[in-house]
Short mmCIF file of C-alpha atoms and ligand atoms in Angstrom, two decimals:
data_model
loop_
_atom_site.label_atom_id
_atom_site.label_comp_id
_atom_site.label_asym_id
_atom_site.label_seq_id
_atom_site.Cartn_x
_atom_site.Cartn_y
_atom_site.Cartn_z
CA MET A 1 47.13 -94.41 33.90
CA ALA A 2 43.65 -95.62 34.75
CA GLN A 3 41.49 -95.45 31.65
CA LEU A 4 37.94 -96.56 31.02
CA TRP A 5 38.48 -97.43 27.38
CA GLY A 6 41.58 -99.68 26.99
CA GLY A 7 39.79 -102.66 25.35
CA ARG A 8 40.16 -101.71 21.72
CA PHE A 9 43.76 -100.57 21.99
CA THR A 10 46.93 -102.62 21.49
CA LYS A 11 49.36 -100.00 22.75
CA GLU A 12 49.66 -97.87 25.87
CA THR A 13 48.86 -94.18 25.42
CA ASP A 14 51.97 -92.06 25.06
CA GLN A 15 52.53 -90.25 28.39
CA LEU A 16 52.54 -86.81 26.78
CA VAL A 17 49.29 -87.61 25.00
CA TYR A 18 47.80 -88.82 28.24
CA ASN A 19 48.77 -85.63 30.02
CA PHE A 20 47.51 -83.45 27.20
CA ASN A 21 44.18 -85.25 27.09
CA ALA A 22 43.56 -85.60 30.82
CA SER A 23 41.24 -83.21 32.63
CA ILE A 24 41.46 -84.52 36.19
CA SER A 25 43.61 -81.59 37.34
CA PHE A 26 40.66 -79.25 36.86
CA ASP A 27 37.47 -81.32 36.55
CA GLN A 28 37.99 -82.69 40.06
CA ARG A 29 36.01 -79.61 41.01
CA PHE A 30 33.03 -81.54 39.73
CA LEU A 31 33.34 -84.34 42.29
CA LYS A 32 30.17 -83.39 44.16
CA GLN A 33 28.19 -82.79 40.96
CA ASP A 34 29.50 -85.99 39.36
CA ILE A 35 28.45 -88.04 42.38
CA THR A 36 25.09 -86.29 42.69
CA GLY A 37 24.42 -87.02 39.00
CA SER A 38 25.52 -90.63 39.40
CA ILE A 39 23.30 -91.13 42.45
CA ALA A 40 20.30 -89.87 40.44
CA HIS A 41 21.25 -92.12 37.52
CA ALA A 42 21.64 -95.18 39.79
CA THR A 43 18.32 -94.40 41.50
CA MET A 44 16.60 -94.25 38.12
CA LEU A 45 18.34 -97.45 36.90
CA GLY A 46 17.00 -99.23 40.00
CA LYS A 47 13.47 -97.79 39.75
CA THR A 48 13.14 -98.79 36.10
CA GLY A 49 14.48 -102.30 36.78
CA ILE A 50 17.47 -101.82 34.47
CA ILE A 51 19.57 -102.88 37.45
CA SER A 52 18.33 -104.49 40.66
CA ASP A 53 17.30 -102.52 43.73
CA GLU A 54 20.21 -104.02 45.70
CA GLU A 55 22.70 -103.01 43.03
CA SER A 56 21.25 -99.52 42.95
CA ALA A 57 21.47 -99.24 46.74
CA GLN A 58 25.04 -100.57 46.78
CA ILE A 59 26.10 -98.08 44.11
CA ILE A 60 24.49 -95.17 45.92
CA GLU A 61 26.10 -96.14 49.21
CA GLY A 62 29.49 -96.55 47.51
CA LEU A 63 29.20 -93.14 45.83
CA LYS A 64 28.34 -91.46 49.11
CA THR A 65 31.38 -92.94 50.84
CA ILE A 66 33.66 -91.82 47.98
CA LEU A 67 32.43 -88.26 48.42
CA SER A 68 32.79 -88.26 52.18
CA ASP A 69 36.22 -89.92 52.01
CA VAL A 70 37.49 -87.22 49.65
CA GLU A 71 35.91 -84.50 51.77
CA ASN A 72 37.49 -85.91 54.92
CA GLY A 73 40.88 -86.23 53.28
CA LYS A 74 40.86 -90.06 53.44
CA LEU A 75 40.88 -90.42 49.68
CA GLU A 76 42.99 -88.36 47.34
CA ILE A 77 42.16 -87.51 43.74
CA THR A 78 45.34 -88.20 41.78
CA SER A 79 46.48 -87.72 38.20
CA GLU A 80 46.48 -91.49 37.82
CA TYR A 81 42.91 -91.02 36.55
CA GLU A 82 42.06 -89.34 33.26
CA ASP A 83 39.11 -87.38 34.61
CA VAL A 84 36.81 -87.12 37.59
CA HIS A 85 34.36 -89.56 35.99
CA SER A 86 37.01 -92.29 35.74
CA PHE A 87 38.17 -91.56 39.27
CA VAL A 88 34.68 -92.07 40.69
CA GLU A 89 33.90 -95.17 38.63
CA ALA A 90 37.23 -96.87 39.36
CA ASN A 91 36.89 -96.18 43.08
CA LEU A 92 33.34 -97.42 43.09
CA ILE A 93 34.37 -100.70 41.47
CA ASP A 94 37.22 -101.06 44.00
CA ARG A 95 34.73 -100.65 46.81
CA ILE A 96 31.67 -102.60 45.72
CA GLY A 97 32.94 -104.84 42.93
CA ASP A 98 30.67 -105.94 40.07
CA ALA A 99 27.66 -103.77 40.94
CA GLY A 100 29.92 -100.76 40.42
CA LYS A 101 30.48 -101.83 36.83
CA LYS A 102 26.78 -101.29 36.15
CA LEU A 103 26.68 -97.59 37.04
CA HIS A 104 27.57 -96.48 33.54
CA THR A 105 24.69 -98.44 31.96
CA GLY A 106 22.84 -96.22 29.49
CA ARG A 107 25.21 -93.31 30.04
CA SER A 108 28.22 -91.79 28.32
CA ARG A 109 30.80 -89.39 29.64
CA ASN A 110 29.38 -86.97 27.09
CA ASP A 111 26.01 -86.61 28.80
CA GLN A 112 27.71 -87.07 32.16
CA VAL A 113 30.05 -84.12 31.67
CA ALA A 114 27.24 -82.04 30.16
CA LEU A 115 25.29 -82.71 33.34
CA ASP A 116 28.22 -81.98 35.67
CA MET A 117 28.89 -78.67 33.98
CA LYS A 118 25.23 -77.73 34.24
CA LEU A 119 24.97 -78.70 37.89
CA TYR A 120 28.14 -76.79 38.67
CA THR A 121 27.25 -73.60 36.81
CA ARG A 122 23.68 -73.77 38.10
CA ASP A 123 24.95 -73.75 41.70
CA GLU A 124 27.35 -70.94 40.93
CA ILE A 125 24.59 -68.84 39.35
CA THR A 126 22.78 -69.07 42.67
CA ASN A 127 25.94 -68.12 44.57
CA ILE A 128 26.66 -65.17 42.29
CA LYS A 129 23.06 -63.97 42.54
CA GLU A 130 23.46 -63.93 46.32
CA LEU A 131 26.62 -61.84 46.02
CA VAL A 132 24.92 -59.40 43.63
CA LYS A 133 22.05 -59.16 46.09
CA GLU A 134 24.42 -58.31 48.94
CA LEU A 135 26.05 -55.68 46.74
CA MET A 136 22.66 -54.19 45.90
CA GLU A 137 21.85 -54.01 49.60
CA THR A 138 25.00 -51.96 50.15
CA VAL A 139 24.22 -49.64 47.24
CA HIS A 140 20.65 -49.32 48.50
CA SER A 141 21.76 -48.17 51.94
CA LEU A 142 24.27 -45.74 50.39
CA MET A 143 21.36 -44.31 48.42
CA LYS A 144 19.14 -43.97 51.50
CA ASP A 145 21.93 -42.19 53.39
CA ASN A 146 22.82 -39.73 50.65
CA LEU A 147 19.62 -38.23 49.28
CA ASP A 148 20.99 -34.74 49.87
CA THR A 149 24.69 -35.39 49.30
CA TYR A 150 25.16 -33.05 46.36
CA MET A 151 27.79 -33.69 43.74
CA PRO A 152 28.38 -32.72 40.14
CA GLY A 153 26.97 -35.01 37.47
CA PHE A 154 29.32 -35.33 34.52
CA THR A 155 29.17 -35.79 30.80
CA HIS A 156 32.48 -36.14 28.92
CA LEU A 157 34.00 -36.07 32.44
CA GLN A 158 33.12 -32.37 32.45
CA LYS A 159 30.83 -31.02 35.12
CA ALA A 160 27.32 -30.94 33.68
CA GLN A 161 24.47 -30.60 36.17
CA PRO A 162 24.25 -31.18 39.90
CA VAL A 163 22.98 -34.53 41.13
CA THR A 164 23.21 -36.34 44.45
CA PHE A 165 25.33 -39.28 45.45
CA ALA A 166 22.10 -41.25 45.95
CA HIS A 167 21.21 -40.60 42.33
CA HIS A 168 24.65 -41.47 41.03
CA ALA A 169 24.74 -44.71 43.05
CA GLY A 170 21.19 -45.39 41.87
CA ALA A 171 22.48 -45.72 38.31
CA TYR A 172 24.60 -48.68 39.46
CA MET A 173 21.65 -50.07 41.37
CA GLU A 174 19.76 -50.33 38.07
CA MET A 175 22.76 -52.05 36.43
CA PHE A 176 23.00 -54.59 39.23
CA LYS A 177 19.25 -55.23 39.07
CA ARG A 178 19.65 -56.08 35.39
CA ASP A 179 22.65 -58.28 36.21
CA TYR A 180 20.59 -60.16 38.74
CA SER A 181 17.69 -60.68 36.38
CA ARG A 182 20.04 -61.80 33.59
CA LEU A 183 21.39 -64.51 35.89
CA SER A 184 17.85 -65.61 36.73
CA ASP A 185 16.96 -65.79 33.02
CA ILE A 186 20.02 -67.91 32.28
CA TYR A 187 19.17 -70.23 35.15
CA ASP A 188 15.62 -70.75 33.90
CA ARG A 189 16.71 -71.37 30.31
CA MET A 190 19.50 -73.81 31.17
CA ASN A 191 17.59 -75.74 33.78
CA ILE A 192 16.82 -78.83 31.67
CA CYS A 193 18.57 -82.13 32.16
CA PRO A 194 20.92 -83.60 29.52
CA LEU A 195 21.41 -86.92 31.33
CA GLY A 196 20.15 -89.82 29.27
CA ALA A 197 21.34 -88.37 25.98
CA GLY A 198 24.10 -90.99 25.97
CA ALA A 199 27.04 -90.37 23.68
CA LEU A 200 24.80 -88.52 21.21
CA ALA A 201 21.86 -90.70 20.19
CA GLY A 202 20.13 -91.70 23.42
CA THR A 203 20.18 -95.33 24.49
CA THR A 204 18.26 -98.55 23.96
CA TYR A 205 17.65 -98.92 27.70
CA PRO A 206 14.23 -97.81 28.92
CA LEU A 207 15.63 -94.88 30.91
CA ASP A 208 13.19 -92.67 32.77
CA ARG A 209 14.64 -89.30 31.87
CA GLU A 210 11.80 -87.40 33.53
CA LEU A 211 12.72 -89.10 36.79
CA THR A 212 16.44 -88.23 36.65
CA ALA A 213 15.55 -84.67 35.69
CA GLU A 214 13.20 -84.42 38.65
CA LEU A 215 15.68 -86.00 41.09
CA LEU A 216 18.25 -83.40 40.09
CA GLY A 217 15.88 -80.43 40.36
CA PHE A 218 15.57 -79.75 36.64
CA ALA A 219 12.38 -78.58 34.97
CA GLY A 220 12.50 -81.61 32.66
CA PRO A 221 14.72 -83.53 30.24
CA THR A 222 16.35 -81.97 27.16
CA LEU A 223 14.55 -82.79 23.91
CA ASN A 224 17.38 -83.58 21.52
CA SER A 225 20.17 -85.93 22.48
CA MET A 226 22.68 -84.45 20.03
CA ASP A 227 22.05 -80.94 21.30
CA SER A 228 22.16 -82.18 24.90
CA VAL A 229 25.80 -83.24 24.66
CA SER A 230 27.00 -80.40 22.45
CA ASP A 231 25.15 -77.43 23.94
CA ARG A 232 27.31 -74.94 25.81
CA ASP A 233 25.08 -71.92 25.10
CA TYR A 234 24.40 -71.58 28.79
CA VAL A 235 28.13 -71.32 29.49
CA ILE A 236 28.41 -68.57 26.90
CA GLU A 237 25.38 -66.80 28.33
CA LEU A 238 26.81 -67.05 31.82
CA LEU A 239 30.21 -65.73 30.68
CA SER A 240 28.42 -62.90 28.93
CA ALA A 241 26.48 -62.05 32.08
CA LEU A 242 29.72 -62.23 34.09
CA SER A 243 31.40 -59.95 31.54
CA THR A 244 28.59 -57.43 31.94
CA ILE A 245 28.85 -57.58 35.74
CA SER A 246 32.61 -57.05 35.42
CA MET A 247 32.05 -54.13 33.07
CA HIS A 248 29.70 -52.50 35.59
CA LEU A 249 32.12 -53.07 38.46
CA SER A 250 34.94 -51.74 36.33
CA ARG A 251 33.09 -48.51 35.52
CA PHE A 252 32.21 -48.00 39.17
CA SER A 253 35.84 -48.77 40.11
CA GLU A 254 37.08 -46.24 37.59
CA GLU A 255 34.86 -43.59 39.16
CA ILE A 256 36.01 -44.47 42.65
CA ILE A 257 39.64 -44.22 41.52
CA ILE A 258 38.92 -40.76 40.12
CA TRP A 259 36.95 -39.67 43.19
CA ASN A 260 39.66 -40.97 45.49
CA SER A 261 42.40 -39.06 43.66
CA ASN A 262 44.16 -36.09 45.29
CA GLU A 263 42.51 -33.78 42.78
CA TYR A 264 38.94 -34.87 43.53
CA GLN A 265 38.92 -36.13 47.10
CA PHE A 266 35.21 -36.91 46.91
CA VAL A 267 35.76 -40.20 48.71
CA GLU A 268 38.37 -41.74 50.93
CA LEU A 269 38.90 -45.47 50.78
CA ASP A 270 39.28 -47.25 54.07
CA ASP A 271 42.83 -48.18 55.07
CA ALA A 272 41.78 -51.83 55.04
CA TYR A 273 40.94 -51.50 51.35
CA SER A 274 43.99 -49.49 50.29
CA THR A 275 47.64 -50.29 49.81
CA GLY A 276 50.89 -48.36 50.17
CA SER A 277 53.95 -47.79 48.06
CA SER A 278 57.31 -49.42 48.76
CA ILE A 279 59.12 -46.16 48.04
CA MET A 280 56.71 -43.23 48.45
CA PRO A 281 55.63 -43.03 52.09
CA GLN A 282 52.73 -40.64 51.45
CA LYS A 283 50.90 -42.99 49.08
CA LYS A 284 47.58 -44.69 49.72
CA ASN A 285 46.58 -46.42 46.55
CA PRO A 286 43.20 -47.73 45.39
CA ASP A 287 44.63 -51.11 44.34
CA ILE A 288 41.43 -53.04 44.95
CA ALA A 289 39.42 -50.82 42.61
CA GLU A 290 42.22 -51.06 40.05
CA LEU A 291 42.31 -54.85 40.29
CA VAL A 292 38.56 -55.11 39.89
CA ARG A 293 38.88 -52.91 36.80
CA GLY A 294 41.85 -54.91 35.54
CA LYS A 295 40.32 -58.33 36.05
CA THR A 296 37.51 -57.43 33.68
CA GLY A 297 39.91 -58.30 30.88
CA ARG A 298 40.23 -61.93 31.88
CA VAL A 299 36.48 -62.35 32.23
CA TYR A 300 35.95 -60.97 28.71
CA ALA A 301 38.76 -63.27 27.56
CA ALA A 302 36.84 -66.29 28.85
CA LEU A 303 33.77 -65.24 26.87
CA VAL A 304 35.69 -64.66 23.64
CA SER A 305 37.66 -67.86 24.13
CA MET A 306 34.50 -69.92 24.62
CA LEU A 307 32.72 -68.37 21.65
CA THR A 308 35.77 -69.07 19.52
CA SER A 309 36.18 -72.65 20.72
CA MET A 310 32.55 -73.43 19.92
CA LYS A 311 32.28 -71.79 16.52
CA GLY A 312 33.71 -74.60 14.41
CA ILE A 313 32.59 -77.67 16.33
CA PRO A 314 30.46 -80.05 14.27
CA LEU A 315 27.73 -81.96 16.11
CA ALA A 316 27.85 -83.61 18.50
CA TYR A 317 30.50 -83.93 21.25
CA ASN A 318 34.11 -83.06 20.38
CA LYS A 319 37.01 -82.88 22.77
CA ASP A 320 37.37 -79.13 22.14
CA MET A 321 34.53 -78.77 24.61
CA GLN A 322 36.77 -79.86 27.45
CA GLU A 323 38.22 -76.35 27.12
CA ASP A 324 35.02 -74.91 28.60
CA LYS A 325 36.03 -75.72 32.14
CA GLU A 326 39.17 -73.90 33.22
CA LEU A 327 38.13 -70.61 31.71
CA THR A 328 34.62 -70.81 33.15
CA PHE A 329 35.97 -71.71 36.59
CA ASP A 330 38.40 -68.82 36.41
CA ALA A 331 35.73 -66.34 35.32
CA ILE A 332 33.37 -67.48 38.09
CA ASP A 333 36.09 -67.30 40.78
CA THR A 334 37.23 -63.92 39.51
CA VAL A 335 33.78 -62.35 39.43
CA LYS A 336 32.82 -63.75 42.83
CA GLY A 337 36.01 -62.31 44.32
CA CYS A 338 35.50 -58.97 42.63
CA ILE A 339 31.89 -58.55 43.78
CA ALA A 340 32.74 -59.44 47.38
CA LEU A 341 35.77 -57.13 47.55
CA PHE A 342 34.04 -54.31 45.76
CA ASN A 343 31.15 -54.58 48.20
CA GLY A 344 33.49 -54.34 51.18
CA MET A 345 35.30 -51.43 49.60
CA ILE A 346 32.22 -49.26 49.02
CA LYS A 347 30.73 -50.21 52.38
CA THR A 348 33.76 -48.80 54.20
CA MET A 349 34.53 -45.85 51.93
CA LYS A 350 33.96 -42.38 53.41
CA LEU A 351 32.27 -39.63 51.44
CA ASN A 352 33.71 -36.14 51.66
CA LYS A 353 30.32 -34.45 51.40
CA GLU A 354 31.59 -30.89 51.75
CA ARG A 355 34.11 -31.36 48.97
CA MET A 356 31.47 -32.90 46.71
CA ARG A 357 29.08 -30.06 47.40
CA ARG A 358 31.70 -27.42 46.66
CA SER A 359 32.64 -29.16 43.47
CA ALA A 360 28.98 -29.23 42.42
CA MET A 361 28.79 -25.46 42.94
CA GLU A 362 31.80 -24.82 40.76
CA GLY A 363 31.91 -25.38 37.04
CA PHE A 364 28.58 -23.71 36.20
CA THR A 365 26.53 -26.85 36.82
CA ASN A 366 23.55 -24.55 37.34
CA ALA A 367 23.83 -22.87 33.91
CA THR A 368 20.92 -24.89 32.47
CA ASP A 369 18.75 -23.84 35.39
CA ALA A 370 19.74 -20.20 34.86
CA ALA A 371 18.59 -20.53 31.23
CA ASP A 372 15.36 -22.20 32.38
CA TYR A 373 14.83 -19.26 34.76
CA LEU A 374 14.83 -16.86 31.79
CA VAL A 375 12.52 -19.17 29.83
CA LYS A 376 10.04 -19.06 32.72
CA LYS A 377 10.20 -15.24 32.45
CA GLY A 378 9.26 -15.43 28.77
CA VAL A 379 12.66 -15.45 27.03
CA PRO A 380 12.79 -18.07 24.19
CA PHE A 381 15.14 -20.92 25.14
CA ARG A 382 17.64 -20.34 22.33
CA ASP A 383 18.04 -16.66 23.37
CA ALA A 384 18.29 -17.70 27.04
CA HIS A 385 21.03 -20.18 26.14
CA GLY A 386 23.00 -17.37 24.46
CA ILE A 387 22.53 -14.96 27.37
CA ILE A 388 23.70 -17.51 29.94
CA GLY A 389 26.63 -18.38 27.67
CA ARG A 390 27.72 -14.75 27.79
CA LEU A 391 27.22 -14.68 31.58
CA VAL A 392 29.41 -17.78 31.93
CA LEU A 393 32.12 -16.17 29.84
CA TYR A 394 31.89 -13.00 31.95
CA SER A 395 32.07 -15.07 35.16
CA ILE A 396 35.12 -17.00 33.95
CA ASP A 397 36.88 -13.73 33.09
CA ASN A 398 36.03 -12.38 36.55
CA LYS A 399 36.75 -15.65 38.38
CA LYS A 400 33.26 -15.88 39.86
CA SER A 401 30.52 -18.47 39.92
CA LEU A 402 26.99 -17.61 38.76
CA ASP A 403 25.86 -17.47 42.40
CA GLU A 404 28.53 -14.84 43.12
CA LEU A 405 27.50 -12.31 40.45
CA SER A 406 25.68 -9.21 41.67
CA LEU A 407 22.21 -8.44 40.37
CA ASP A 408 23.71 -5.44 38.53
CA GLU A 409 26.11 -7.73 36.74
CA TYR A 410 23.18 -9.97 35.78
CA LYS A 411 21.10 -7.05 34.63
CA ALA A 412 23.96 -5.61 32.59
CA ILE A 413 23.71 -8.68 30.38
CA CYS A 414 19.93 -9.11 30.51
CA PRO A 415 17.44 -6.83 32.30
CA VAL A 416 14.94 -9.70 32.83
CA PHE A 417 16.94 -10.99 35.83
CA GLU A 418 15.45 -10.24 39.26
CA ASP A 419 16.43 -11.00 42.82
CA ASP A 420 14.83 -14.46 42.65
CA ILE A 421 17.63 -15.66 40.33
CA TYR A 422 19.76 -16.68 43.35
CA GLU A 423 17.08 -18.99 44.70
CA ALA A 424 16.44 -20.37 41.20
CA ILE A 425 20.04 -21.43 40.67
CA SER A 426 20.90 -22.66 44.15
CA LEU A 427 22.18 -26.21 44.33
CA GLU A 428 19.16 -27.34 46.32
CA THR A 429 16.72 -25.85 43.80
CA CYS A 430 18.57 -27.26 40.82
CA VAL A 431 18.29 -30.76 42.22
CA SER A 432 14.95 -30.57 43.99
CA LEU A 433 13.08 -29.25 40.95
CA ARG A 434 14.07 -32.36 39.03
CA ASN A 435 11.36 -34.52 40.41
CA THR A 436 10.07 -36.65 37.59
CA ILE A 437 10.58 -40.33 38.30
CA GLY A 438 14.21 -41.29 37.67
CA ALA A 439 15.52 -37.75 38.28
CA PRO A 440 17.73 -36.75 41.25
CA GLY A 441 15.10 -34.65 43.12
CA ILE A 442 14.68 -35.93 46.66
CA GLU A 443 10.96 -36.71 46.28
CA ALA A 444 11.59 -38.64 43.06
CA MET A 445 14.49 -40.50 44.64
CA LYS A 446 12.35 -41.47 47.63
CA LYS A 447 9.87 -43.13 45.28
CA VAL A 448 12.65 -45.08 43.59
CA ILE A 449 14.10 -46.10 46.94
CA ALA A 450 10.68 -47.41 48.01
CA ILE A 451 10.47 -49.44 44.77
CA ASN A 452 13.97 -50.83 45.35
CA GLU A 453 13.18 -51.61 48.97
CA ASP A 454 10.28 -53.76 47.81
CA TYR A 455 12.38 -55.33 45.07
CA LEU A 456 15.11 -56.36 47.51
CA LYS A 457 12.60 -57.72 50.01
CA ASN A 458 11.09 -59.99 47.37
CA LEU A 459 14.32 -61.35 45.90
N1 LIG B 501 36.86 -84.55 30.05
C1 LIG B 501 35.86 -84.57 29.06
C2 LIG B 501 35.30 -83.14 28.87
O1 LIG B 501 35.53 -82.34 29.69
C3 LIG B 501 34.76 -85.51 29.43
C4 LIG B 501 34.02 -86.08 28.29
C5 LIG B 501 34.84 -87.08 27.61
N2 LIG B 501 34.16 -87.65 26.50
C6 LIG B 501 34.83 -88.17 25.48
N3 LIG B 501 34.12 -88.64 24.51
N4 LIG B 501 36.12 -88.18 25.43
O2 LIG B 501 34.65 -82.83 27.94
#
C-alpha cells in the first residue's frame, strides 16, 4: 500500500478497506490527463516563483519520462498505489527526489481529479463528435442516393403516406445534427478549469489560475472553489447527450431490424454485419442492430446512476464522487462502439428498392391524395374523406388497390372522378407534390441536402 496520507494515522489501513477505497484499477485511464495537468501546474508554480525554475523543469522532465515509460511498457501501474495521482507522485519522487515532493504545492487531489475528469471527458467529447460526423456523412450520402427510392411512411407502424428513403433517413440526419450540437454546447459550458481550487477553499499560495487554465486550453478558471471540486454537472450532461444518441441509434436499429425481417425485406444487411444461428442453418440475424438497441439500457443506467449518486452529496468533495468514473467510461466506450458499428452497418446495407416501392403502393398510402383530388374538384374535405373511406372499403372487399379500380368503379361511388385520378394518386405524384421545405418531394429534399452539405463542410 503506497498512500499519500499516512502521517496522522497510527494503524495500517485494513486491506479490505484499502481495496474498497482504491480507484487505481480504473482511474489509471487518466494517466495522460493527470500528467498533462501536473505539467501545467508545475509550469505555473515555476513561473510564479512558488518553486524554483530548476525544480519546475525537473518535475516536468520527470513527469514526461513517467508517461513515456508507461506507454512503452517499461513501467507498470500496479494496485500498490491507491489511485493514479499517488502512482504519479510516488514515481516522480523516486526519480527526482525532493523536487518531486513540491509538485503537490497548492493542490489537492480534489481539484486534481476534477481536472483529470474534465480533461478526459473533454477529449472524448471531441472523439464522439468526430464519430457522429462520420455517421452523418454516411446518412447524407444515403439521402443523396435515394431521392426517388419510394417507401411507405408509417404512423402507429401502419402504412400512412408514401415517402422516400432519403426523407426517412433525413429524419435521423436531423437527430444526429442535434446530437452533435448538444456535444458542442456541453464542451463550451464545461471548458473552465477547476485546478487551483485546492481541497475546497483555494490556497494561500499566489497561484496564477489564469495561466494554468490557458496552458490546458480552457477558456478560464472556475469562479468558485467549492463548486469546482464538487461539480459533475458536465458528466451528467454528457451522459444525457450519450443517452439521447443511444436512443436515436436504438430507434434506427429497431427500424432496420423490422426492415430486414422476412416479412418486410426492405433492406438486406451485409454478411459482415450479420450473424448466424447455431441450430437453424437458414438464419441471418441482425445482431449488431439488436446489440446497439440493447446497449441503450446501460447508457441510460449510467445517467440515472450518476444523477442518483449526486443528489444527496453535501458540498464540497465527498468520496461518492469517485463513482463517476467507471460508469462514465463504460457509457463513453459503449456509445463510441455503437456509433462506429452502426455506421458500418448502414454503409454496407443493401436497399431492396423494388420491394419498398411495392409496399408503398399497397396499403392505401395514397388515400389522402385521393381525398385532396376531390377537394381540388370542389368537394368539401370532410365529404371527400367519407367518399375515399367508402372507396377503400370497396377496394379491400375486392382485393384491389386504389390505382387498380376502373373509372366506372370510381364513378359509382362519386361522379366527380375523372380520368386524371390515376395521375393524381400515383406514387410519384403523391411524393413530388409535397414540396414545402421539410417534405419528401424531390425538389424540397434537394434544398435540404444542399443545406446539409454546407453544414457538414463547415463542421
Ligand atoms: N479517487 C478519488 C476520486 O476519484 C480522487 C480524489 C480523492 N480525494 C479525496 N479527498 N479522497 O474522486
